[in-house]
Amino acid sequence: MLRFDVLTLFPDMISPVLGQSILKRAQEKGLLDVRVHNLRDFTEDRHKTADDLPYGGGAGMVMKAEPIFRAIDALTEETQADGDEMRLLFPTPHGRPFSQDYARRLAEERRRMVILCGHYEGVDERVRTALSPEEVSVGDYVLTGGELPALILIDAAARLVPGVLGDPDSLIEESFSDSLLEYPHYTRPVEVRGLGVPEVLLSGHHEVIRLWRRKQALCSTYLRRPDLLRDRVLTSEDRRLLDELISEGVSTVSMRSGEEG
Ligand code: ADE
């Protein structure tokens, strides 16, 4: 059972997402347990003040340290009473880059993972000083808070827990599990707005289809993310398919233009 506790000032940015689709089912199946805690419930005054002006002046508000400490204290106590251990994660653009490997390690974590969502201009530095959380970034851009990153960590980890996705094959085949991008998918009807389905997929020849998909995955990776191929030890089949692609004249020049990245 993967266990997360999310500390946030905006529980409604988290809970509705957890109540949908695969994450909802994972919780119903007892494979995932996510509890969302409102930091405002750990404030000390009757106005439930969770943020305040920055010392030294400047724009924006700073999240107060004490409600966070109190929430962590409560969780620590609960965790110890259950004989468990805790791992504290703190989404921030300064953190270690999140990746599929990182997600894999979270998926194997037996400790309770607490995700502290920062907001506003920042969090009182004494939280980091005292708690030394594990800082993690979901990308080189700045979001309004840690809630979306928290969902990214939970989602990416949960889907790697055996049984969360219906079909175990989908985990083995899929994008990034062996560092290749996905091959293209098609479903009915056979023609949509004048666009057809590659003939090979209608052929029923499983081996030919497997090779076509593998070649498409290699092609997509070669064009879009050559860095993923660079340090890879290729199987002889992959080598042959890549050589075919190259001799067919696939080059980065043929990438669609006008897209970001
Ligand atoms: N909080 C704001 N931006 C973030 C990012 N890119 N990653 C993690 N946490 C964040």
PDB file of C-alpha atoms and ligand atoms in Angstrom:
ATOM      1  CA  MET A   1       0.000   0.000   0.000  1.00  0.00           C
ATOM      2  CA  LEU A   2       1.384   3.332  -1.121  1.00  0.00           C
ATOM      3  CA  ARG A   3       0.635   5.968   1.472  1.00  0.00           C
ATOM      4  CA  PHE A   4       0.707   9.742   0.983  1.00  0.00           C
ATOM      5  CA  ASP A   5      -0.283  12.574   3.299  1.00  0.00           C
ATOM      6  CA  VAL A   6      -0.597  15.925   1.555  1.00  0.00           C
ATOM      7  CA  LEU A   7      -0.338  19.130   3.562  1.00  0.00           C
ATOM      8  CA  THR A   8      -1.930  22.033   1.735  1.00  0.00           C
ATOM      9  CA  LEU A   9      -3.830  25.266   2.131  1.00  0.00           C
ATOM     10  CA  PHE A  10      -5.928  24.237  -0.871  1.00  0.00           C
ATOM     11  CA  PRO A  11      -7.297  20.710  -0.355  1.00  0.00           C
ATOM     12  CA  ASP A  12      -9.778  21.231  -3.187  1.00  0.00           C
ATOM     13  CA  MET A  13      -6.890  21.434  -5.635  1.00  0.00           C
ATOM     14  CA  ILE A  14      -6.053  17.834  -4.699  1.00  0.00           C
ATOM     15  CA  SER A  15      -9.072  15.851  -3.513  1.00  0.00           C
ATOM     16  CA  PRO A  16     -11.269  16.083  -6.634  1.00  0.00           C
ATOM     17  CA  VAL A  17      -8.441  14.721  -8.784  1.00  0.00           C
ATOM     18  CA  LEU A  18      -7.970  11.765  -6.446  1.00  0.00           C
ATOM     19  CA  GLY A  19     -11.685  11.025  -6.785  1.00  0.00           C
ATOM     20  CA  GLN A  20     -11.407  10.265 -10.500  1.00  0.00           C
ATOM     21  CA  SER A  21     -10.344   7.480 -12.785  1.00  0.00           C
ATOM     22  CA  ILE A  22      -7.363   5.275 -12.004  1.00  0.00           C
ATOM     23  CA  LEU A  23      -6.322   6.996  -8.777  1.00  0.00           C
ATOM     24  CA  LYS A  24      -9.845   6.590  -7.446  1.00  0.00           C
ATOM     25  CA  ARG A  25      -9.861   2.895  -8.318  1.00  0.00           C
ATOM     26  CA  ALA A  26      -6.386   2.394  -6.819  1.00  0.00           C
ATOM     27  CA  GLN A  27      -7.683   3.719  -3.511  1.00  0.00           C
ATOM     28  CA  GLU A  28     -10.812   1.581  -3.692  1.00  0.00           C
ATOM     29  CA  LYS A  29      -8.625  -1.473  -4.329  1.00  0.00           C
ATOM     30  CA  GLY A  30      -6.540  -0.644  -1.257  1.00  0.00           C
ATOM     31  CA  LEU A  31      -3.369  -0.112  -3.309  1.00  0.00           C
ATOM     32  CA  LEU A  32      -3.131   3.599  -2.616  1.00  0.00           C
ATOM     33  CA  ASP A  33      -4.046   5.704   0.399  1.00  0.00           C
ATOM     34  CA  VAL A  34      -3.883   9.487   0.079  1.00  0.00           C
ATOM     35  CA  ARG A  35      -4.976  11.744   2.916  1.00  0.00           C
ATOM     36  CA  VAL A  36      -5.271  15.440   2.335  1.00  0.00           C
ATOM     37  CA  HIS A  37      -4.806  17.736   5.333  1.00  0.00           C
ATOM     38  CA  ASN A  38      -5.697  21.398   5.440  1.00  0.00           C
ATOM     39  CA  LEU A  39      -2.835  23.370   6.961  1.00  0.00           C
ATOM     40  CA  ARG A  40      -5.370  25.918   8.141  1.00  0.00           C
ATOM     41  CA  ASP A  41      -6.566  23.305  10.643  1.00  0.00           C
ATOM     42  CA  PHE A  42      -3.159  23.580  12.315  1.00  0.00           C
ATOM     43  CA  THR A  43      -3.180  27.354  12.773  1.00  0.00           C
ATOM     44  CA  GLU A  44      -3.174  28.814  16.249  1.00  0.00           C
ATOM     45  CA  ASP A  45      -5.407  31.897  16.056  1.00  0.00           C
ATOM     46  CA  ARG A  46      -9.104  32.292  15.521  1.00  0.00           C
ATOM     47  CA  HIS A  47      -8.575  33.834  12.095  1.00  0.00           C
ATOM     48  CA  LYS A  48      -6.720  30.687  11.062  1.00  0.00           C
ATOM     49  CA  THR A  49      -3.781  32.684   9.746  1.00  0.00           C
ATOM     50  CA  ALA A  50      -1.532  30.506   7.639  1.00  0.00           C
ATOM     51  CA  ASP A  51       0.521  33.218   5.932  1.00  0.00           C
ATOM     52  CA  ASP A  52       1.967  36.598   6.810  1.00  0.00           C
ATOM     53  CA  LEU A  53       4.000  39.508   5.452  1.00  0.00           C
ATOM     54  CA  PRO A  54       7.689  38.888   4.775  1.00  0.00           C
ATOM     55  CA  TYR A  55      10.226  40.276   7.237  1.00  0.00           C
ATOM     56  CA  GLY A  56      12.309  42.845   5.389  1.00  0.00           C
ATOM     57  CA  GLY A  57       9.369  43.819   3.218  1.00  0.00           C
ATOM     58  CA  GLY A  58       8.655  42.979  -0.390  1.00  0.00           C
ATOM     59  CA  ALA A  59       5.807  41.578  -2.379  1.00  0.00           C
ATOM     60  CA  GLY A  60       3.679  38.584  -1.521  1.00  0.00           C
ATOM     61  CA  MET A  61       2.957  36.562   1.553  1.00  0.00           C
ATOM     62  CA  VAL A  62       5.008  33.892   3.260  1.00  0.00           C
ATOM     63  CA  MET A  63       3.561  30.698   4.668  1.00  0.00           C
ATOM     64  CA  LYS A  64       3.974  30.625   8.433  1.00  0.00           C
ATOM     65  CA  ALA A  65       6.219  27.982   9.961  1.00  0.00           C
ATOM     66  CA  GLU A  66       4.240  27.037  13.047  1.00  0.00           C
ATOM     67  CA  PRO A  67       1.133  25.540  11.349  1.00  0.00           C
ATOM     68  CA  ILE A  68       3.465  23.417   9.234  1.00  0.00           C
ATOM     69  CA  PHE A  69       5.436  22.268  12.291  1.00  0.00           C
ATOM     70  CA  ARG A  70       2.222  21.395  14.080  1.00  0.00           C
ATOM     71  CA  ALA A  71       0.919  19.407  11.134  1.00  0.00           C
ATOM     72  CA  ILE A  72       4.228  17.534  10.833  1.00  0.00           C
ATOM     73  CA  ASP A  73       4.244  16.887  14.600  1.00  0.00           C
ATOM     74  CA  ALA A  74       0.748  15.402  14.394  1.00  0.00           C
ATOM     75  CA  LEU A  75       1.708  13.189  11.455  1.00  0.00           C
ATOM     76  CA  THR A  76       4.966  12.132  13.115  1.00  0.00           C
ATOM     77  CA  GLU A  77       3.090  11.104  16.224  1.00  0.00           C
ATOM     78  CA  GLU A  78       0.523   9.158  14.212  1.00  0.00           C
ATOM     79  CA  THR A  79       3.222   7.511  12.120  1.00  0.00           C
ATOM     80  CA  GLN A  80       5.225   6.442  15.164  1.00  0.00           C
ATOM     81  CA  ALA A  81       2.102   5.110  16.878  1.00  0.00           C
ATOM     82  CA  ASP A  82       1.552   2.917  13.810  1.00  0.00           C
ATOM     83  CA  GLY A  83       5.180   1.763  13.935  1.00  0.00           C
ATOM     84  CA  ASP A  84       5.816   3.401  10.552  1.00  0.00           C
ATOM     85  CA  GLU A  85       8.420   5.823   9.270  1.00  0.00           C
ATOM     86  CA  MET A  86       7.953   9.059   7.385  1.00  0.00           C
ATOM     87  CA  ARG A  87       9.557  10.622   4.305  1.00  0.00           C
ATOM     88  CA  LEU A  88       8.963  14.334   3.824  1.00  0.00           C
ATOM     89  CA  LEU A  89       8.793  15.646   0.259  1.00  0.00           C
ATOM     90  CA  PHE A  90       8.704  19.316  -0.630  1.00  0.00           C
ATOM     91  CA  PRO A  91       7.900  20.314  -4.219  1.00  0.00           C
ATOM     92  CA  THR A  92       9.922  23.347  -5.252  1.00  0.00           C
ATOM     93  CA  PRO A  93      11.528  24.522  -8.493  1.00  0.00           C
ATOM     94  CA  HIS A  94      14.873  24.308  -6.628  1.00  0.00           C
ATOM     95  CA  GLY A  95      14.488  20.593  -6.070  1.00  0.00           C
ATOM     96  CA  ARG A  96      15.943  17.480  -7.625  1.00  0.00           C
ATOM     97  CA  PRO A  97      14.352  16.856 -11.037  1.00  0.00           C
ATOM     98  CA  PHE A  98      11.469  14.399 -10.920  1.00  0.00           C
ATOM     99  CA  SER A  99      11.804  11.552 -13.408  1.00  0.00           C
ATOM    100  CA  GLN A 100      10.493   8.107 -14.184  1.00  0.00           C
ATOM    101  CA  ASP A 101      13.292   6.625 -12.043  1.00  0.00           C
ATOM    102  CA  TYR A 102      12.318   8.905  -9.187  1.00  0.00           C
ATOM    103  CA  ALA A 103       8.684   7.787  -9.597  1.00  0.00           C
ATOM    104  CA  ARG A 104       9.801   4.157  -9.536  1.00  0.00           C
ATOM    105  CA  ARG A 105      11.565   4.697  -6.248  1.00  0.00           C
ATOM    106  CA  LEU A 106       8.497   6.402  -4.762  1.00  0.00           C
ATOM    107  CA  ALA A 107       6.345   3.490  -5.932  1.00  0.00           C
ATOM    108  CA  GLU A 108       8.571   1.119  -3.935  1.00  0.00           C
ATOM    109  CA  GLU A 109       8.593   3.297  -0.821  1.00  0.00           C
ATOM    110  CA  ARG A 110       7.235   1.559   2.252  1.00  0.00           C
ATOM    111  CA  ARG A 111       7.408   4.643   4.461  1.00  0.00           C
ATOM    112  CA  ARG A 112       4.567   7.128   4.656  1.00  0.00           C
ATOM    113  CA  MET A 113       5.268   9.964   2.282  1.00  0.00           C
ATOM    114  CA  VAL A 114       4.252  13.423   3.370  1.00  0.00           C
ATOM    115  CA  ILE A 115       4.090  16.082   0.670  1.00  0.00           C
ATOM    116  CA  LEU A 116       4.257  19.648   1.901  1.00  0.00           C
ATOM    117  CA  CYS A 117       2.706  22.038  -0.612  1.00  0.00           C
ATOM    118  CA  GLY A 118       4.164  25.523  -0.527  1.00  0.00           C
ATOM    119  CA  HIS A 119       2.294  28.536  -1.831  1.00  0.00           C
ATOM    120  CA  TYR A 120       2.435  32.289  -2.147  1.00  0.00           C
ATOM    121  CA  GLU A 121       5.944  33.681  -2.422  1.00  0.00           C
ATOM    122  CA  GLY A 122       7.377  30.950  -0.291  1.00  0.00           C
ATOM    123  CA  VAL A 123       7.526  29.166   3.008  1.00  0.00           C
ATOM    124  CA  ASP A 124       9.262  30.453   6.128  1.00  0.00           C
ATOM    125  CA  GLU A 125      12.862  29.265   5.721  1.00  0.00           C
ATOM    126  CA  ARG A 126      12.852  27.772   9.226  1.00  0.00           C
ATOM    127  CA  VAL A 127      10.665  24.959   7.900  1.00  0.00           C
ATOM    128  CA  ARG A 128      13.512  23.869   5.629  1.00  0.00           C
ATOM    129  CA  THR A 129      16.114  24.494   8.318  1.00  0.00           C
ATOM    130  CA  ALA A 130      14.309  22.384  10.887  1.00  0.00           C
ATOM    131  CA  LEU A 131      12.812  19.635   8.750  1.00  0.00           C
ATOM    132  CA  SER A 132      15.318  19.266   5.863  1.00  0.00           C
ATOM    133  CA  PRO A 133      12.640  18.038   3.474  1.00  0.00           C
ATOM    134  CA  GLU A 134      13.521  16.237   0.263  1.00  0.00           C
ATOM    135  CA  GLU A 135      13.094  18.945  -2.367  1.00  0.00           C
ATOM    136  CA  VAL A 136      11.764  17.847  -5.723  1.00  0.00           C
ATOM    137  CA  SER A 137      11.070  19.814  -8.913  1.00  0.00           C
ATOM    138  CA  VAL A 138       8.628  18.706 -11.592  1.00  0.00           C
ATOM    139  CA  GLY A 139      10.222  20.880 -14.249  1.00  0.00           C
ATOM    140  CA  ASP A 140      12.036  24.079 -15.041  1.00  0.00           C
ATOM    141  CA  TYR A 141       9.080  26.390 -14.732  1.00  0.00           C
ATOM    142  CA  VAL A 142       7.348  28.027 -11.809  1.00  0.00           C
ATOM    143  CA  LEU A 143       3.873  27.011 -10.683  1.00  0.00           C
ATOM    144  CA  THR A 144       1.616  28.800  -8.221  1.00  0.00           C
ATOM    145  CA  GLY A 145       2.114  26.139  -5.579  1.00  0.00           C
ATOM    146  CA  GLY A 146       3.046  22.585  -4.734  1.00  0.00           C
ATOM    147  CA  GLU A 147      -0.399  21.070  -5.299  1.00  0.00           C
ATOM    148  CA  LEU A 148      -0.014  20.212  -8.985  1.00  0.00           C
ATOM    149  CA  PRO A 149       3.488  18.810  -8.377  1.00  0.00           C
ATOM    150  CA  ALA A 150       2.072  16.747  -5.469  1.00  0.00           C
ATOM    151  CA  LEU A 151      -0.484  15.238  -7.829  1.00  0.00           C
ATOM    152  CA  ILE A 152       2.230  14.534 -10.371  1.00  0.00           C
ATOM    153  CA  LEU A 153       4.311  12.636  -7.804  1.00  0.00           C
ATOM    154  CA  ILE A 154       1.297  10.655  -6.587  1.00  0.00           C
ATOM    155  CA  ASP A 155       0.027   9.859 -10.067  1.00  0.00           C
ATOM    156  CA  ALA A 156       3.397   8.851 -11.502  1.00  0.00           C
ATOM    157  CA  ALA A 157       4.171   6.633  -8.491  1.00  0.00           C
ATOM    158  CA  ALA A 158       0.705   5.096  -8.075  1.00  0.00           C
ATOM    159  CA  ARG A 159       0.440   3.845 -11.648  1.00  0.00           C
ATOM    160  CA  LEU A 160       3.662   1.860 -11.127  1.00  0.00           C
ATOM    161  CA  VAL A 161       2.193  -0.065  -8.191  1.00  0.00           C
ATOM    162  CA  PRO A 162       1.303  -3.564  -9.402  1.00  0.00           C
ATOM    163  CA  GLY A 163      -2.452  -3.874  -9.894  1.00  0.00           C
ATOM    164  CA  VAL A 164      -3.172  -0.167 -10.275  1.00  0.00           C
ATOM    165  CA  LEU A 165      -3.273  -0.342 -14.070  1.00  0.00           C
ATOM    166  CA  GLY A 166      -5.593  -2.997 -15.400  1.00  0.00           C
ATOM    167  CA  ASP A 167      -3.259  -4.609 -17.863  1.00  0.00           C
ATOM    168  CA  PRO A 168       0.274  -5.438 -16.651  1.00  0.00           C
ATOM    169  CA  ASP A 169       1.460  -5.554 -20.284  1.00  0.00           C
ATOM    170  CA  SER A 170       0.771  -1.858 -20.614  1.00  0.00           C
ATOM    171  CA  LEU A 171       3.438  -1.128 -17.997  1.00  0.00           C
ATOM    172  CA  ILE A 172       6.036  -3.251 -19.710  1.00  0.00           C
ATOM    173  CA  GLU A 173       5.355  -1.921 -23.180  1.00  0.00           C
ATOM    174  CA  GLU A 174       4.805   1.668 -22.396  1.00  0.00           C
ATOM    175  CA  SER A 175       6.695   4.808 -22.930  1.00  0.00           C
ATOM    176  CA  PHE A 176       9.776   5.370 -20.764  1.00  0.00           C
ATOM    177  CA  SER A 177       9.630   2.008 -19.000  1.00  0.00           C
ATOM    178  CA  ASP A 178      12.436   1.113 -21.379  1.00  0.00           C
ATOM    179  CA  SER A 179      13.179   4.738 -22.198  1.00  0.00           C
ATOM    180  CA  LEU A 180      11.456   4.806 -25.582  1.00  0.00           C
ATOM    181  CA  LEU A 181       8.568   7.027 -26.526  1.00  0.00           C
ATOM    182  CA  GLU A 182       5.273   5.385 -27.417  1.00  0.00           C
ATOM    183  CA  TYR A 183       4.285   4.091 -30.815  1.00  0.00           C
ATOM    184  CA  PRO A 184       1.089   5.601 -32.294  1.00  0.00           C
ATOM    185  CA  HIS A 185      -2.288   4.162 -31.266  1.00  0.00           C
ATOM    186  CA  TYR A 186      -5.492   3.899 -33.302  1.00  0.00           C
ATOM    187  CA  THR A 187      -9.022   2.785 -32.487  1.00  0.00           C
ATOM    188  CA  ARG A 188     -12.279   2.490 -34.425  1.00  0.00           C
ATOM    189  CA  PRO A 189     -13.474   3.614 -36.877  1.00  0.00           C
ATOM    190  CA  VAL A 190     -11.012   2.693 -39.593  1.00  0.00           C
ATOM    191  CA  GLU A 191     -11.437   6.111 -41.194  1.00  0.00           C
ATOM    192  CA  VAL A 192     -11.832   9.439 -39.402  1.00  0.00           C
ATOM    193  CA  ARG A 193     -12.151  12.653 -41.398  1.00  0.00           C
ATOM    194  CA  GLY A 194     -10.444  11.051 -44.340  1.00  0.00           C
ATOM    195  CA  LEU A 195      -7.593   9.681 -42.220  1.00  0.00           C
ATOM    196  CA  GLY A 196      -6.974   5.950 -42.224  1.00  0.00           C
ATOM    197  CA  VAL A 197      -5.233   3.414 -40.018  1.00  0.00           C
ATOM    198  CA  PRO A 198      -1.842   1.943 -41.031  1.00  0.00           C
ATOM    199  CA  GLU A 199      -2.600  -1.218 -42.975  1.00  0.00           C
ATOM    200  CA  VAL A 200      -0.254  -3.341 -40.866  1.00  0.00           C
ATOM    201  CA  LEU A 201      -2.448  -2.865 -37.775  1.00  0.00           C
ATOM    202  CA  LEU A 202      -5.420  -4.387 -39.612  1.00  0.00           C
ATOM    203  CA  SER A 203      -3.395  -7.369 -40.796  1.00  0.00           C
ATOM    204  CA  GLY A 204      -3.672  -9.534 -37.696  1.00  0.00           C
ATOM    205  CA  HIS A 205       0.026 -10.536 -37.983  1.00  0.00           C
ATOM    206  CA  HIS A 206       1.145 -10.143 -34.397  1.00  0.00           C
ATOM    207  CA  GLU A 207       4.867 -10.349 -35.065  1.00  0.00           C
ATOM    208  CA  VAL A 208       4.709  -7.880 -37.970  1.00  0.00           C
ATOM    209  CA  ILE A 209       2.651  -5.533 -35.798  1.00  0.00           C
ATOM    210  CA  ARG A 210       5.129  -5.865 -32.912  1.00  0.00           C
ATOM    211  CA  LEU A 211       8.034  -4.952 -35.205  1.00  0.00           C
ATOM    212  CA  TRP A 212       6.140  -2.043 -36.748  1.00  0.00           C
ATOM    213  CA  ARG A 213       5.356  -0.669 -33.288  1.00  0.00           C
ATOM    214  CA  ARG A 214       8.918  -1.090 -32.135  1.00  0.00           C
ATOM    215  CA  LYS A 215      10.163   0.722 -35.219  1.00  0.00           C
ATOM    216  CA  GLN A 216       7.655   3.540 -34.691  1.00  0.00           C
ATOM    217  CA  ALA A 217       8.739   3.882 -31.056  1.00  0.00           C
ATOM    218  CA  LEU A 218      12.395   4.027 -32.095  1.00  0.00           C
ATOM    219  CA  CYS A 219      11.551   6.523 -34.836  1.00  0.00           C
ATOM    220  CA  SER A 220       9.623   8.794 -32.500  1.00  0.00           C
ATOM    221  CA  THR A 221      12.405   8.647 -29.904  1.00  0.00           C
ATOM    222  CA  TYR A 222      15.104   9.254 -32.514  1.00  0.00           C
ATOM    223  CA  LEU A 223      13.299  12.322 -33.809  1.00  0.00           C
ATOM    224  CA  ARG A 224      11.972  13.858 -30.626  1.00  0.00           C
ATOM    225  CA  ARG A 225      14.254  12.700 -27.829  1.00  0.00           C
ATOM    226  CA  PRO A 226      17.541  11.435 -29.284  1.00  0.00           C
ATOM    227  CA  ASP A 227      19.067  11.933 -25.824  1.00  0.00           C
ATOM    228  CA  LEU A 228      17.092   8.889 -24.643  1.00  0.00           C
ATOM    229  CA  LEU A 229      18.834   6.714 -27.240  1.00  0.00           C
ATOM    230  CA  ARG A 230      22.330   8.037 -26.738  1.00  0.00           C
ATOM    231  CA  ASP A 231      23.474   5.931 -23.767  1.00  0.00           C
ATOM    232  CA  ARG A 232      21.398   2.930 -24.618  1.00  0.00           C
ATOM    233  CA  VAL A 233      22.709  -0.514 -25.390  1.00  0.00           C
ATOM    234  CA  LEU A 234      20.616  -1.499 -28.398  1.00  0.00           C
ATOM    235  CA  THR A 235      19.433  -5.028 -29.023  1.00  0.00           C
ATOM    236  CA  SER A 236      20.342  -6.336 -32.467  1.00  0.00           C
ATOM    237  CA  GLU A 237      16.681  -5.995 -33.445  1.00  0.00           C
ATOM    238  CA  ASP A 238      16.581  -2.332 -32.364  1.00  0.00           C
ATOM    239  CA  ARG A 239      19.872  -1.688 -34.158  1.00  0.00           C
ATOM    240  CA  ARG A 240      18.466  -3.187 -37.351  1.00  0.00           C
ATOM    241  CA  LEU A 241      15.218  -1.194 -37.098  1.00  0.00           C
ATOM    242  CA  LEU A 242      17.144   2.019 -36.441  1.00  0.00           C
ATOM    243  CA  ASP A 243      19.439   1.338 -39.391  1.00  0.00           C
ATOM    244  CA  GLU A 244      16.363   0.814 -41.541  1.00  0.00           C
ATOM    245  CA  LEU A 245      14.942   4.143 -40.366  1.00  0.00           C
ATOM    246  CA  ILE A 246      18.176   5.954 -41.067  1.00  0.00           C
ATOM    247  CA  SER A 247      18.502   4.413 -44.515  1.00  0.00           C
ATOM    248  CA  GLU A 248      14.897   5.423 -45.186  1.00  0.00           C
ATOM    249  CA  GLY A 249      16.055   8.986 -44.651  1.00  0.00           C
ATOM    250  CA  VAL A 250      14.409   9.723 -41.325  1.00  0.00           C
ATOM    251  CA  SER A 251      16.211  12.703 -39.925  1.00  0.00           C
ATOM    252  CA  THR A 252      15.576  15.366 -37.352  1.00  0.00           C
ATOM    253  CA  VAL A 253      14.874  17.729 -40.265  1.00  0.00           C
ATOM    254  CA  SER A 254      11.641  15.842 -40.903  1.00  0.00           C
ATOM    255  CA  MET A 255      10.309  16.741 -37.457  1.00  0.00           C
ATOM    256  CA  ARG A 256       7.184  18.761 -37.551  1.00  0.00           C
ATOM    257  CA  SER A 257       8.001  22.408 -37.128  1.00  0.00           C
ATOM    258  CA  GLY A 258       6.054  24.988 -35.223  1.00  0.00           C
ATOM    259  CA  GLU A 259       5.938  22.995 -31.999  1.00  0.00           C
ATOM    260  CA  GLU A 260       7.475  24.093 -28.764  1.00  0.00           C
ATOM    261  CA  GLY A 261      10.570  22.307 -27.598  1.00  0.00           C
TER     262      GLY A 261
HETATM  263  N1  ADE B   1       6.360  24.746  -7.059  1.00  0.00           N
HETATM  264  C1  ADE B   1       6.296  25.738  -7.956  1.00  0.00           C
HETATM  265  N2  ADE B   1       6.858  25.381  -9.105  1.00  0.00           N
HETATM  266  C2  ADE B   1       7.308  24.111  -8.954  1.00  0.00           C
HETATM  267  C3  ADE B   1       7.975  23.177  -9.782  1.00  0.00           C
HETATM  268  N3  ADE B   1       8.333  23.458 -11.033  1.00  0.00           N
HETATM  269  N4  ADE B   1       8.274  21.972  -9.273  1.00  0.00           N
HETATM  270  C4  ADE B   1       7.945  21.663  -8.013  1.00  0.00           C
HETATM  271  N5  ADE B   1       7.310  22.498  -7.189  1.00  0.00           N
HETATM  272  C5  ADE B   1       6.994  23.711  -7.637  1.00  0.00           C
END
